[in-house]
Amino acid sequence: GLGDIFQTPFGTMSGVEIRANTINTIQSGVDIKTLPLSLGLLSFVLITVLVFWLILKVETLFVLYSSLILTALAIIISAYTSFSLQVLSPHFYQFLLFIVLSGTLLLLQYIFEANEKRFIRRGFEQYVAPSVVAELTSHPEKLTLGGEERNLSILFSDIRGFTTISEQLTPAQLMTQLNEYLEEMSEAVMDRKGLVDKYIGDAVMAFWGAPLVDPDHAKNACESALAMMVALDRLNERWAKEGKLPFKIGVGISTGDVVVGNMGSKRRFNYSIIGDEVNFAARIEGLTKQYGVSCLIGQTTYEAIKNFDYLPTRELDDVMVKGKIEPRKIYELLTAPLTEGKKVVLEHFATGRSHYKAGDFKAAIQEFHNALLADPTDGPSQVFLERSEDLLKNPPTDWNGVFEFKTK
């Protein structure tokens, strides 16, 4: 009758046609087989393992493409086995399982990646430039959060006479001016691929070469130091118009192997560095006061930047800082271009240093005098003049040209 219509996998079909097809199947002797359950279970396990492997080993986009390809392949195999081999297989259920499993795992991976990017942003956006944060979130594999040894450049800066300044200002005034200063210093660091590790009162600690590898970390650290000086000059000019006290800073930079990574407790940690070079950078920052200079760098830093004409230096001294037994060279980082007057000072100073190291203190005194005639404000020449005069009066018995500092 008119109601003898039924739904089949291939569309609507009358009951008569369905029975006719059934009789035809019996008469033709076609034996429709069913895939063994064990084989179906094996395929289920293989698909599950494959999906998990894809999720763990490859990127999300590749997993999506792979899912589409494998799904299409499952449909083709199912159609072939059903129509050509007359074997009923559970490919439809495997296909459904694959879709559900892939979708679930893709969602989990998306959540994991989103959390990872959020973790990176929260951990670094306050310390490095936005471009570095973007690079880390796009390529988190470049970030090693566990402790690892790496060659970096470290910078310490400190405000001279900060205690005296703080005594002349109210806490609110001091905080406002200090925040303005730290803002400018941080920008100078982050604009040149540096990471602001921490603020220690009025001091700034920063490093280059992590979390992203930076082959020019020494150069970038020195450029940042000079940029800090320029930014401070601008601040002091503005503060002078506002009737505020000026700041003067000292900077120390060292380059070498340190351990970098997350440090702290499970509840509170910080991406930071430890190592001898960190201590040395802090030590030579303190020595800027002794020599009357703005920025000192270590030997390794100097070797990395000595071929850059826009980063002139002066070999300053061979020193043994407090707590160390090996002497190390230190250099003054200067501002380019050098004036003719500055070149005269440097020439006399270098000659005086040669006499000083050789133990000819009388000749050294003359050269340091000449340097001060060219620039009476040159701190290093004044320091070496006083040393040479003292050594001339009290000749050392085993002179090696190394000056040992007893205090930090």
XYZ file of C-alpha atoms in Angstrom:
408
model
C 0.000 0.000 0.000
C 0.936 3.679 0.105
C 2.311 3.298 3.647
C 4.732 0.509 2.677
C 7.764 2.867 2.680
C 10.817 2.458 4.922
C 14.080 4.294 5.570
C 17.323 2.515 4.666
C 20.989 3.643 4.770
C 20.609 4.428 1.033
C 17.344 6.372 1.281
C 13.627 5.511 1.282
C 12.625 2.107 -0.135
C 9.368 0.185 -0.355
C 8.898 -2.982 1.643
C 8.594 -5.010 -1.575
C 12.023 -3.829 -2.752
C 13.576 -4.618 0.611
C 12.226 -8.179 0.512
C 13.279 -8.577 -3.119
C 16.839 -7.554 -2.228
C 16.851 -9.969 0.688
C 15.706 -12.879 -1.546
C 18.299 -11.894 -4.193
C 21.059 -11.997 -1.586
C 19.992 -15.490 -0.475
C 19.700 -16.805 -4.041
C 23.055 -15.336 -5.165
C 24.845 -17.103 -2.331
C 26.696 -13.980 -1.242
C 27.946 -14.506 2.284
C 28.228 -11.197 4.141
C 30.869 -11.574 6.826
C 31.443 -9.593 9.990
C 34.889 -8.371 11.002
C 36.163 -10.282 14.059
C 35.755 -8.400 17.331
C 39.459 -8.845 18.157
C 40.440 -7.055 14.949
C 38.043 -4.250 15.750
C 39.553 -3.887 19.222
C 43.057 -3.862 17.742
C 42.127 -1.093 15.335
C 40.575 0.813 18.236
C 43.830 0.576 20.228
C 45.945 1.591 17.234
C 43.758 4.610 16.504
C 43.837 5.680 20.158
C 47.640 5.377 20.332
C 48.001 7.232 17.040
C 45.839 10.122 18.194
C 47.688 10.423 21.505
C 51.027 10.379 19.674
C 49.886 13.099 17.302
C 48.646 15.258 20.152
C 51.887 14.942 22.111
C 54.378 15.173 19.262
C 53.050 17.580 16.680
C 51.371 20.953 16.468
C 47.615 21.428 16.717
C 47.158 22.371 13.055
C 48.939 19.212 11.902
C 46.742 17.111 14.198
C 43.666 18.671 12.611
C 44.862 17.922 9.073
C 45.847 14.391 10.100
C 42.406 13.835 11.619
C 40.692 14.848 8.382
C 42.949 12.605 6.285
C 42.533 9.593 8.580
C 38.772 10.130 8.712
C 38.544 10.156 4.923
C 40.734 7.047 4.794
C 38.463 5.253 7.296
C 35.404 6.045 5.159
C 37.103 4.753 1.994
C 38.221 1.519 3.693
C 34.771 0.979 5.175
C 33.095 1.463 1.779
C 35.557 -0.851 0.029
C 35.240 -3.693 2.562
C 31.458 -3.442 2.619
C 30.702 -3.251 -1.122
C 33.656 -5.075 -2.681
C 34.560 -7.665 -0.052
C 31.114 -8.026 1.560
C 32.678 -7.640 5.012
C 30.822 -5.628 7.589
C 33.348 -3.778 9.738
C 32.905 -1.422 12.685
C 34.623 1.391 10.800
C 31.696 3.662 11.411
C 32.108 3.289 15.156
C 35.873 3.687 14.868
C 35.307 6.780 12.786
C 32.939 8.137 15.425
C 35.421 7.259 18.167
C 38.210 8.964 16.251
C 36.197 12.158 15.839
C 35.193 12.289 19.503
C 38.674 11.396 20.742
C 40.419 13.828 18.413
C 38.011 16.611 19.268
C 38.457 16.043 22.989
C 42.232 15.897 22.815
C 42.425 18.901 20.493
C 40.344 20.835 22.989
C 42.639 19.738 25.813
C 45.692 20.699 23.785
C 44.189 24.089 23.000
C 43.510 24.665 26.702
C 47.049 23.539 27.574
C 48.610 25.835 24.974
C 46.437 28.747 26.082
C 47.493 28.181 29.694
C 51.132 27.908 28.627
C 50.951 31.200 26.722
C 49.187 32.844 29.646
C 51.915 31.549 31.975
C 54.629 32.948 29.707
C 52.904 36.313 29.374
C 52.394 36.643 33.114
C 55.955 35.579 33.805
C 57.691 37.871 31.320
C 55.492 40.745 30.114
C 56.622 42.975 33.001
C 60.303 42.253 32.418
C 60.919 42.093 28.661
C 59.752 43.904 25.542
C 56.399 42.896 23.952
C 58.265 41.537 20.915
C 60.123 39.055 23.145
C 56.874 37.973 24.833
C 55.286 37.466 21.399
C 58.247 35.338 20.296
C 58.030 33.206 23.444
C 54.278 32.640 23.173
C 54.603 31.729 19.485
C 57.581 29.426 20.097
C 57.434 28.223 23.730
C 59.959 25.513 22.899
C 62.622 28.250 22.984
C 61.974 28.732 26.689
C 63.753 26.535 29.193
C 62.299 27.111 32.646
C 64.510 24.645 34.441
C 67.989 25.714 35.523
C 70.521 25.670 32.692
C 73.996 27.085 32.201
C 74.182 29.813 29.593
C 76.531 32.599 28.534
C 74.866 35.914 29.391
C 75.619 39.563 30.077
C 74.530 41.024 33.411
C 73.973 44.666 34.347
C 73.664 46.311 37.743
C 72.861 49.988 38.200
C 72.549 52.028 41.365
C 71.688 55.620 42.264
C 74.581 57.491 43.858
C 73.821 59.049 47.235
C 70.300 57.691 47.298
C 70.161 57.700 51.095
C 70.969 61.410 51.176
C 68.350 62.112 48.508
C 65.697 60.101 50.335
C 66.271 62.123 53.502
C 65.378 65.328 51.649
C 62.091 64.081 50.183
C 58.786 62.905 51.588
C 58.001 59.208 51.009
C 55.400 60.139 48.384
C 57.806 62.455 46.535
C 60.550 59.846 46.662
C 58.280 57.100 45.343
C 57.022 59.260 42.476
C 60.499 60.293 41.360
C 61.917 56.792 41.788
C 59.127 55.267 39.700
C 59.776 57.795 36.923
C 63.441 56.825 37.008
C 62.801 53.071 37.024
C 60.358 53.418 34.124
C 63.020 55.040 31.926
C 65.754 52.608 32.973
C 63.513 49.609 32.306
C 62.626 50.876 28.831
C 66.326 51.296 28.024
C 66.869 47.639 28.963
C 63.798 46.095 27.333
C 64.133 48.060 24.096
C 67.442 46.239 23.532
C 66.328 42.647 24.213
C 67.143 42.773 27.915
C 65.208 41.263 30.810
C 64.705 43.320 33.972
C 65.398 40.723 36.634
C 64.515 42.743 39.696
C 64.501 46.117 41.412
C 66.492 46.147 44.642
C 65.396 49.410 46.192
C 66.892 51.988 43.840
C 69.079 49.404 42.091
C 68.245 47.664 38.804
C 69.442 44.181 37.860
C 69.040 43.059 34.256
C 70.491 40.463 31.911
C 70.687 39.623 28.204
C 70.773 36.259 26.420
C 67.788 34.620 28.139
C 65.043 33.537 27.915
C 65.728 33.943 24.175
C 69.230 33.267 22.910
C 70.943 36.527 21.923
C 74.395 36.228 20.304
C 74.859 40.005 20.709
C 74.004 40.106 24.408
C 77.211 41.930 25.428
C 76.707 44.622 22.791
C 73.043 45.041 23.693
C 73.896 45.331 27.381
C 76.431 48.092 26.680
C 74.019 49.904 24.384
C 71.415 49.741 27.141
C 73.850 51.206 29.667
C 74.529 54.176 27.393
C 70.802 54.564 26.714
C 70.216 54.655 30.476
C 72.675 57.564 30.757
C 70.931 59.472 27.973
C 67.505 58.837 29.493
C 68.749 59.977 32.906
C 70.117 63.207 31.415
C 66.659 63.918 29.979
C 65.033 63.171 33.321
C 67.448 65.420 35.210
C 66.765 68.286 32.809
C 63.030 67.934 33.372
C 63.409 67.522 37.116
C 65.556 70.653 37.295
C 62.678 72.652 35.784
C 60.324 71.073 38.324
C 62.628 71.869 41.229
C 63.462 68.202 41.899
C 66.813 66.750 42.919
C 68.909 65.130 40.155
C 69.971 61.475 40.134
C 73.410 60.153 39.256
C 73.992 56.456 38.626
C 76.756 53.908 38.307
C 76.532 50.853 36.044
C 78.486 47.590 36.058
C 78.365 44.978 33.277
C 79.880 41.501 33.250
C 79.678 38.662 30.721
C 80.108 34.945 31.359
C 78.496 31.614 32.193
C 75.694 31.642 34.762
C 72.777 29.406 35.715
C 69.411 30.743 34.542
C 65.913 29.459 35.248
C 62.986 29.545 37.647
C 64.148 30.026 41.218
C 62.130 30.091 44.409
C 59.404 28.003 45.999
C 56.391 26.244 44.493
C 54.150 29.118 45.538
C 56.437 31.955 44.528
C 59.283 31.860 42.036
C 61.147 34.145 39.669
C 63.006 33.648 36.393
C 66.488 34.725 37.438
C 70.208 33.966 37.322
C 72.970 33.026 39.744
C 76.710 32.727 39.298
C 80.076 34.363 39.836
C 79.559 36.798 36.950
C 76.433 38.135 38.650
C 78.485 38.939 41.738
C 81.258 40.495 39.655
C 78.813 42.782 37.839
C 77.516 43.979 41.206
C 81.075 44.484 42.485
C 82.264 46.600 39.572
C 79.075 48.657 39.683
C 80.163 49.616 43.185
C 83.654 50.460 41.908
C 82.281 53.201 39.642
C 82.207 55.394 42.763
C 85.880 54.678 43.462
C 87.004 55.744 39.985
C 84.491 58.541 39.436
C 83.050 56.996 36.263
C 79.552 56.097 35.112
C 80.000 52.588 33.700
C 82.507 49.766 34.151
C 82.632 46.508 32.185
C 84.590 43.293 32.604
C 87.214 41.745 30.343
C 84.847 39.315 28.599
C 82.358 42.073 27.861
C 85.162 44.200 26.458
C 86.343 41.391 24.165
C 82.815 41.101 22.755
C 82.438 44.821 21.933
C 85.980 46.041 21.239
C 85.453 46.108 17.467
C 82.430 48.415 17.654
C 83.642 51.986 17.136
C 80.484 53.439 18.638
C 81.257 51.668 21.938
C 84.651 53.176 22.907
C 86.342 51.995 26.088
C 89.297 52.791 28.327
C 91.363 50.049 29.951
C 91.118 51.160 33.536
C 92.722 48.787 36.001
C 93.665 45.294 37.104
C 91.712 44.669 40.273
C 91.006 42.016 42.835
C 87.530 42.624 44.231
C 86.585 41.659 47.763
C 86.094 37.923 48.184
C 88.124 36.959 45.083
C 91.694 35.730 44.718
C 92.140 36.180 40.962
C 92.762 39.642 39.469
C 90.552 40.802 36.610
C 90.751 43.662 34.145
C 88.078 46.318 34.141
C 87.284 48.897 31.472
C 85.358 52.136 31.390
C 82.574 52.261 28.811
C 82.677 55.688 27.179
C 80.228 57.716 25.136
C 80.869 58.181 21.421
C 82.003 60.229 19.651
C 85.120 61.049 21.628
C 86.076 64.716 21.665
C 89.631 65.749 20.838
C 90.087 66.751 24.453
C 88.949 63.315 25.627
C 91.361 61.631 23.233
C 94.236 63.623 24.753
C 93.168 62.533 28.242
C 92.979 58.882 27.189
C 96.405 59.015 25.564
C 98.086 60.444 28.673
C 96.168 58.038 30.895
C 97.205 54.987 28.846
C 100.860 56.049 28.942
C 100.625 56.715 32.660
C 99.081 53.283 33.211
C 101.967 51.634 31.368
C 104.481 53.372 33.667
C 102.321 52.549 36.681
C 102.203 48.826 35.856
C 105.953 48.805 35.240
C 106.564 50.341 38.663
C 107.867 53.661 37.282
C 105.648 55.775 39.493
C 107.503 59.038 38.905
C 106.871 58.877 35.152
C 103.301 57.762 35.807
C 102.671 60.809 38.008
C 103.741 63.131 35.199
C 101.379 61.512 32.700
C 98.427 61.587 35.071
C 99.189 65.265 35.742
C 99.082 65.889 31.993
C 95.758 64.074 31.726
C 94.283 66.240 34.482
C 95.569 69.388 32.789
C 93.501 68.372 29.757
C 90.470 67.504 31.928
C 90.594 68.310 35.662
C 87.367 66.307 36.191
C 88.764 62.979 34.940
C 88.208 60.678 37.899
C 90.492 57.773 36.906
C 93.478 60.094 36.329
C 92.959 61.596 39.779
C 92.733 58.136 41.369
C 95.925 56.888 39.706
C 97.766 60.116 40.477
C 97.061 59.690 44.184
C 97.966 55.991 44.068
C 101.216 56.666 42.228
C 102.219 59.387 44.683
C 101.538 57.050 47.598
C 103.445 54.169 45.969
C 106.380 56.468 45.210
C 106.598 57.338 48.907
C 106.055 53.740 50.003
C 107.524 51.458 47.300
C 105.942 47.973 47.233
C 108.169 44.912 47.574
C 106.343 42.639 45.140
C 104.594 44.965 42.694
C 102.385 43.321 40.042
C 100.168 46.249 39.080
C 97.052 44.740 40.682
C 95.001 46.804 43.098
C 93.106 44.897 45.772
C 89.860 46.308 47.118
C 89.192 45.454 50.744
C 85.562 46.592 50.671
C 82.638 46.049 48.294
